[in-house]
Amino acid sequence: MDNKTHVTRPRRSRPHADPAGPGPERLRRPGGLADHPVGRPRADLRGHRPAHRRSHLSALRGQRPQERKAMTMTSPTLAPRTRLLRSGDKLLVAKDSEVRTISGAAAVDLVDTLVRSANGPRLPVPSDAGPEWHAFLALLTEAGLVTTDPAVARASGQARLLWDRCGQALPIQDIDSALRRSTVPVVGSGTVADRIRQIVQEAGPRVVADRAAGACGADVPGAVAVTVVVGESLTDPALLDHNAWALEHRAPWLAVVPDDAGRSVVGPYVVPGSSACFRCYLLRRTANFPDRRIIGELSTAEPVPTNTPRVQLLGMGWFTAALAAEKVLERVALGDHSSMSAPGSLASIEPARPGVEVSEHRVLRVPRCPTCSPAAGHGLPQVWFHGGERP
């Protein structure tokens, strides 16, 4: 039994499942690799052939040529976001809310040796790799521990993570190219702006201060080089100025306000012609203020200049910068497959008890927005739009 290798298929944990109930069901492929002893002990990696070696040609004969060719790839790479745990003669492959198990002393020892001797994400390949090795590699691929696509081995770590985040729906070489060849403008000053530059640049794209110098480095559907503009407040003239420029040049951009009366705002992500603009957001924010008596004053209020520097919790600043950078990197590399940068999306971050509260919103276009709507100045305003004094 020690030389048998089994793969337990995963089950997602259910929030209301009985914790004392039965564990995950163990399934075997009839006549497949899981029913045969696979793998070699540690000594075989040093060129010694074990006495109990068994051939797996029988497991390979029933496969199609393209499947056999896929198994013979010699650049196995550890799958992104996967954690490997060992419990006696079992390996637990954990990812998200799923756990797969690999059992069998020989296989467990071999995987343990491979992972410990790996240089980066690539696993070493035995010099005498034959049918047994390829069968074992197929088993590890089925368990979700490795991938055998050479493009994955060549891609950067950030590209592998983003490729996995989009469900591997895009070619990883396109994601990697987008990160390495794109140019992302970051406009603004201060600690949060500097941290956004640092995170984006470490992920691969070049960062510039010229808002007109953005460029996307790969042909990914929906991918654009998003300009990030960091303002002092929501009424910062720099944000409204860039909003007008972006509408004129049809340039997508992301607003970031590190401190808006105690909370941070990342967004909205503005796509001219497809989403609400920044003026739309300000109008809707004012119209939704709970005290109706001062809505008119809020809509025309301007910031009072001050020489007192704003002070923000250091952790909140990093949190804001990280969220903004992730939204930009997803749009640059994943395009329409991005889940964090939908047009009009906005995130609000504020300290809570306990922890930090992040709320996601979708800003809709104002039908007669004076900045972006073709219908501005035509017809009567909507009943909720308070652009001036109430009658």
PDB file of C-alpha atoms in Angstrom, residues 81-186:
ATOM      1  CA  ARG A  81      -1.081  30.278  -5.467  1.00  0.00           C
ATOM      2  CA  THR A  82      -0.607  26.649  -4.417  1.00  0.00           C
ATOM      3  CA  ARG A  83       0.577  25.557  -0.991  1.00  0.00           C
ATOM      4  CA  LEU A  84       2.043  22.121  -0.318  1.00  0.00           C
ATOM      5  CA  LEU A  85       1.647  20.487   3.098  1.00  0.00           C
ATOM      6  CA  ARG A  86       2.819  17.087   4.307  1.00  0.00           C
ATOM      7  CA  SER A  87       1.145  14.801   6.823  1.00  0.00           C
ATOM      8  CA  GLY A  88       3.011  11.519   7.152  1.00  0.00           C
ATOM      9  CA  ASP A  89       2.689   9.619   3.874  1.00  0.00           C
ATOM     10  CA  LYS A  90       0.232  12.133   2.426  1.00  0.00           C
ATOM     11  CA  LEU A  91       0.693  15.435   0.645  1.00  0.00           C
ATOM     12  CA  LEU A  92      -1.999  18.093   0.780  1.00  0.00           C
ATOM     13  CA  VAL A  93      -2.165  20.446  -2.197  1.00  0.00           C
ATOM     14  CA  ALA A  94      -4.132  23.511  -1.048  1.00  0.00           C
ATOM     15  CA  LYS A  95      -5.437  26.284  -3.267  1.00  0.00           C
ATOM     16  CA  ASP A  96      -8.228  28.715  -2.446  1.00  0.00           C
ATOM     17  CA  SER A  97     -10.896  26.648  -0.637  1.00  0.00           C
ATOM     18  CA  GLU A  98      -9.888  23.357  -2.254  1.00  0.00           C
ATOM     19  CA  VAL A  99      -7.516  20.660  -1.007  1.00  0.00           C
ATOM     20  CA  ARG A 100      -6.279  17.669  -3.004  1.00  0.00           C
ATOM     21  CA  THR A 101      -4.318  14.812  -1.493  1.00  0.00           C
ATOM     22  CA  ILE A 102      -1.522  12.647  -2.879  1.00  0.00           C
ATOM     23  CA  SER A 103      -0.790   9.455  -0.949  1.00  0.00           C
ATOM     24  CA  GLY A 104       1.924   6.832  -1.287  1.00  0.00           C
ATOM     25  CA  ALA A 105       5.316   6.849   0.413  1.00  0.00           C
ATOM     26  CA  ALA A 106       7.416   6.762  -2.766  1.00  0.00           C
ATOM     27  CA  ALA A 107       5.463   9.534  -4.473  1.00  0.00           C
ATOM     28  CA  VAL A 108       5.380  11.706  -1.361  1.00  0.00           C
ATOM     29  CA  ASP A 109       9.142  11.384  -0.853  1.00  0.00           C
ATOM     30  CA  LEU A 110       9.805  12.202  -4.495  1.00  0.00           C
ATOM     31  CA  VAL A 111       7.608  15.313  -4.505  1.00  0.00           C
ATOM     32  CA  ASP A 112       9.179  16.447  -1.239  1.00  0.00           C
ATOM     33  CA  THR A 113      12.658  16.128  -2.775  1.00  0.00           C
ATOM     34  CA  LEU A 114      11.666  17.878  -6.004  1.00  0.00           C
ATOM     35  CA  VAL A 115      10.109  20.856  -4.227  1.00  0.00           C
ATOM     36  CA  ARG A 116      13.032  21.257  -1.821  1.00  0.00           C
ATOM     37  CA  SER A 117      15.588  21.160  -4.641  1.00  0.00           C
ATOM     38  CA  ALA A 118      13.640  23.474  -6.975  1.00  0.00           C
ATOM     39  CA  ASN A 119      15.347  26.678  -8.075  1.00  0.00           C
ATOM     40  CA  GLY A 120      12.454  29.092  -8.265  1.00  0.00           C
ATOM     41  CA  PRO A 121       9.126  27.816  -9.625  1.00  0.00           C
ATOM     42  CA  ARG A 122      10.696  25.209 -11.931  1.00  0.00           C
ATOM     43  CA  LEU A 123      11.069  21.654 -10.715  1.00  0.00           C
ATOM     44  CA  PRO A 124      14.234  19.696 -11.555  1.00  0.00           C
ATOM     45  CA  VAL A 125      13.892  16.892 -14.099  1.00  0.00           C
ATOM     46  CA  PRO A 126      15.710  13.565 -13.546  1.00  0.00           C
ATOM     47  CA  SER A 127      18.409  12.934 -16.150  1.00  0.00           C
ATOM     48  CA  ASP A 128      16.932   9.528 -17.003  1.00  0.00           C
ATOM     49  CA  ALA A 129      13.299  10.695 -17.132  1.00  0.00           C
ATOM     50  CA  GLY A 130      11.209   8.101 -18.928  1.00  0.00           C
ATOM     51  CA  PRO A 131       7.607   6.893 -19.062  1.00  0.00           C
ATOM     52  CA  GLU A 132       7.420   6.638 -15.263  1.00  0.00           C
ATOM     53  CA  TRP A 133       8.433  10.279 -14.907  1.00  0.00           C
ATOM     54  CA  HIS A 134       5.864  11.456 -17.444  1.00  0.00           C
ATOM     55  CA  ALA A 135       3.128   9.411 -15.806  1.00  0.00           C
ATOM     56  CA  PHE A 136       4.073  10.852 -12.439  1.00  0.00           C
ATOM     57  CA  LEU A 137       4.120  14.353 -13.908  1.00  0.00           C
ATOM     58  CA  ALA A 138       0.606  13.822 -15.246  1.00  0.00           C
ATOM     59  CA  LEU A 139      -0.490  12.828 -11.763  1.00  0.00           C
ATOM     60  CA  LEU A 140       0.973  16.006 -10.250  1.00  0.00           C
ATOM     61  CA  THR A 141      -0.723  18.054 -12.964  1.00  0.00           C
ATOM     62  CA  GLU A 142      -4.046  16.403 -12.159  1.00  0.00           C
ATOM     63  CA  ALA A 143      -3.520  17.207  -8.494  1.00  0.00           C
ATOM     64  CA  GLY A 144      -3.043  20.882  -9.411  1.00  0.00           C
ATOM     65  CA  LEU A 145       0.516  21.062  -8.111  1.00  0.00           C
ATOM     66  CA  VAL A 146       2.351  21.697 -11.394  1.00  0.00           C
ATOM     67  CA  THR A 147       1.763  22.896 -14.928  1.00  0.00           C
ATOM     68  CA  THR A 148       3.765  21.683 -17.921  1.00  0.00           C
ATOM     69  CA  ASP A 149       3.288  24.662 -20.248  1.00  0.00           C
ATOM     70  CA  PRO A 150       6.769  26.063 -21.087  1.00  0.00           C
ATOM     71  CA  ALA A 151       5.297  29.580 -21.377  1.00  0.00           C
ATOM     72  CA  VAL A 152       4.387  29.460 -17.685  1.00  0.00           C
ATOM     73  CA  ALA A 153       7.986  28.712 -16.759  1.00  0.00           C
ATOM     74  CA  ARG A 154       9.227  31.684 -18.797  1.00  0.00           C
ATOM     75  CA  ALA A 155       6.689  34.190 -17.432  1.00  0.00           C
ATOM     76  CA  SER A 156       7.276  36.452 -14.446  1.00  0.00           C
ATOM     77  CA  GLY A 157       5.775  35.678 -11.061  1.00  0.00           C
ATOM     78  CA  GLN A 158       3.261  38.532 -11.387  1.00  0.00           C
ATOM     79  CA  ALA A 159       2.189  37.266 -14.807  1.00  0.00           C
ATOM     80  CA  ARG A 160       1.612  33.775 -13.411  1.00  0.00           C
ATOM     81  CA  LEU A 161      -0.529  35.138 -10.583  1.00  0.00           C
ATOM     82  CA  LEU A 162      -2.638  37.297 -12.911  1.00  0.00           C
ATOM     83  CA  TRP A 163      -2.962  34.403 -15.366  1.00  0.00           C
ATOM     84  CA  ASP A 164      -4.333  32.267 -12.558  1.00  0.00           C
ATOM     85  CA  ARG A 165      -6.607  35.079 -11.339  1.00  0.00           C
ATOM     86  CA  CYS A 166      -8.388  35.277 -14.701  1.00  0.00           C
ATOM     87  CA  GLY A 167      -8.951  31.525 -14.709  1.00  0.00           C
ATOM     88  CA  GLN A 168      -6.175  30.988 -17.274  1.00  0.00           C
ATOM     89  CA  ALA A 169      -8.524  32.414 -19.908  1.00  0.00           C
ATOM     90  CA  LEU A 170      -5.751  34.382 -21.646  1.00  0.00           C
ATOM     91  CA  PRO A 171      -2.403  33.201 -23.038  1.00  0.00           C
ATOM     92  CA  ILE A 172       0.125  33.753 -20.285  1.00  0.00           C
ATOM     93  CA  GLN A 173       2.686  35.079 -22.775  1.00  0.00           C
ATOM     94  CA  ASP A 174       0.290  37.954 -23.609  1.00  0.00           C
ATOM     95  CA  ILE A 175      -0.106  38.796 -19.925  1.00  0.00           C
ATOM     96  CA  ASP A 176       3.647  38.688 -19.413  1.00  0.00           C
ATOM     97  CA  SER A 177       4.236  40.890 -22.456  1.00  0.00           C
ATOM     98  CA  ALA A 178       1.637  43.404 -21.275  1.00  0.00           C
ATOM     99  CA  LEU A 179       3.383  43.762 -17.933  1.00  0.00           C
ATOM    100  CA  ARG A 180       6.872  44.073 -19.377  1.00  0.00           C
ATOM    101  CA  ARG A 181       6.095  46.445 -22.261  1.00  0.00           C
ATOM    102  CA  SER A 182       3.383  48.765 -20.907  1.00  0.00           C
ATOM    103  CA  THR A 183       3.844  52.331 -19.707  1.00  0.00           C
ATOM    104  CA  VAL A 184       1.594  53.585 -16.896  1.00  0.00           C
ATOM    105  CA  PRO A 185       1.329  57.313 -16.043  1.00  0.00           C
ATOM    106  CA  VAL A 186       0.990  58.190 -12.353  1.00  0.00           C
TER     107      VAL A 186
END
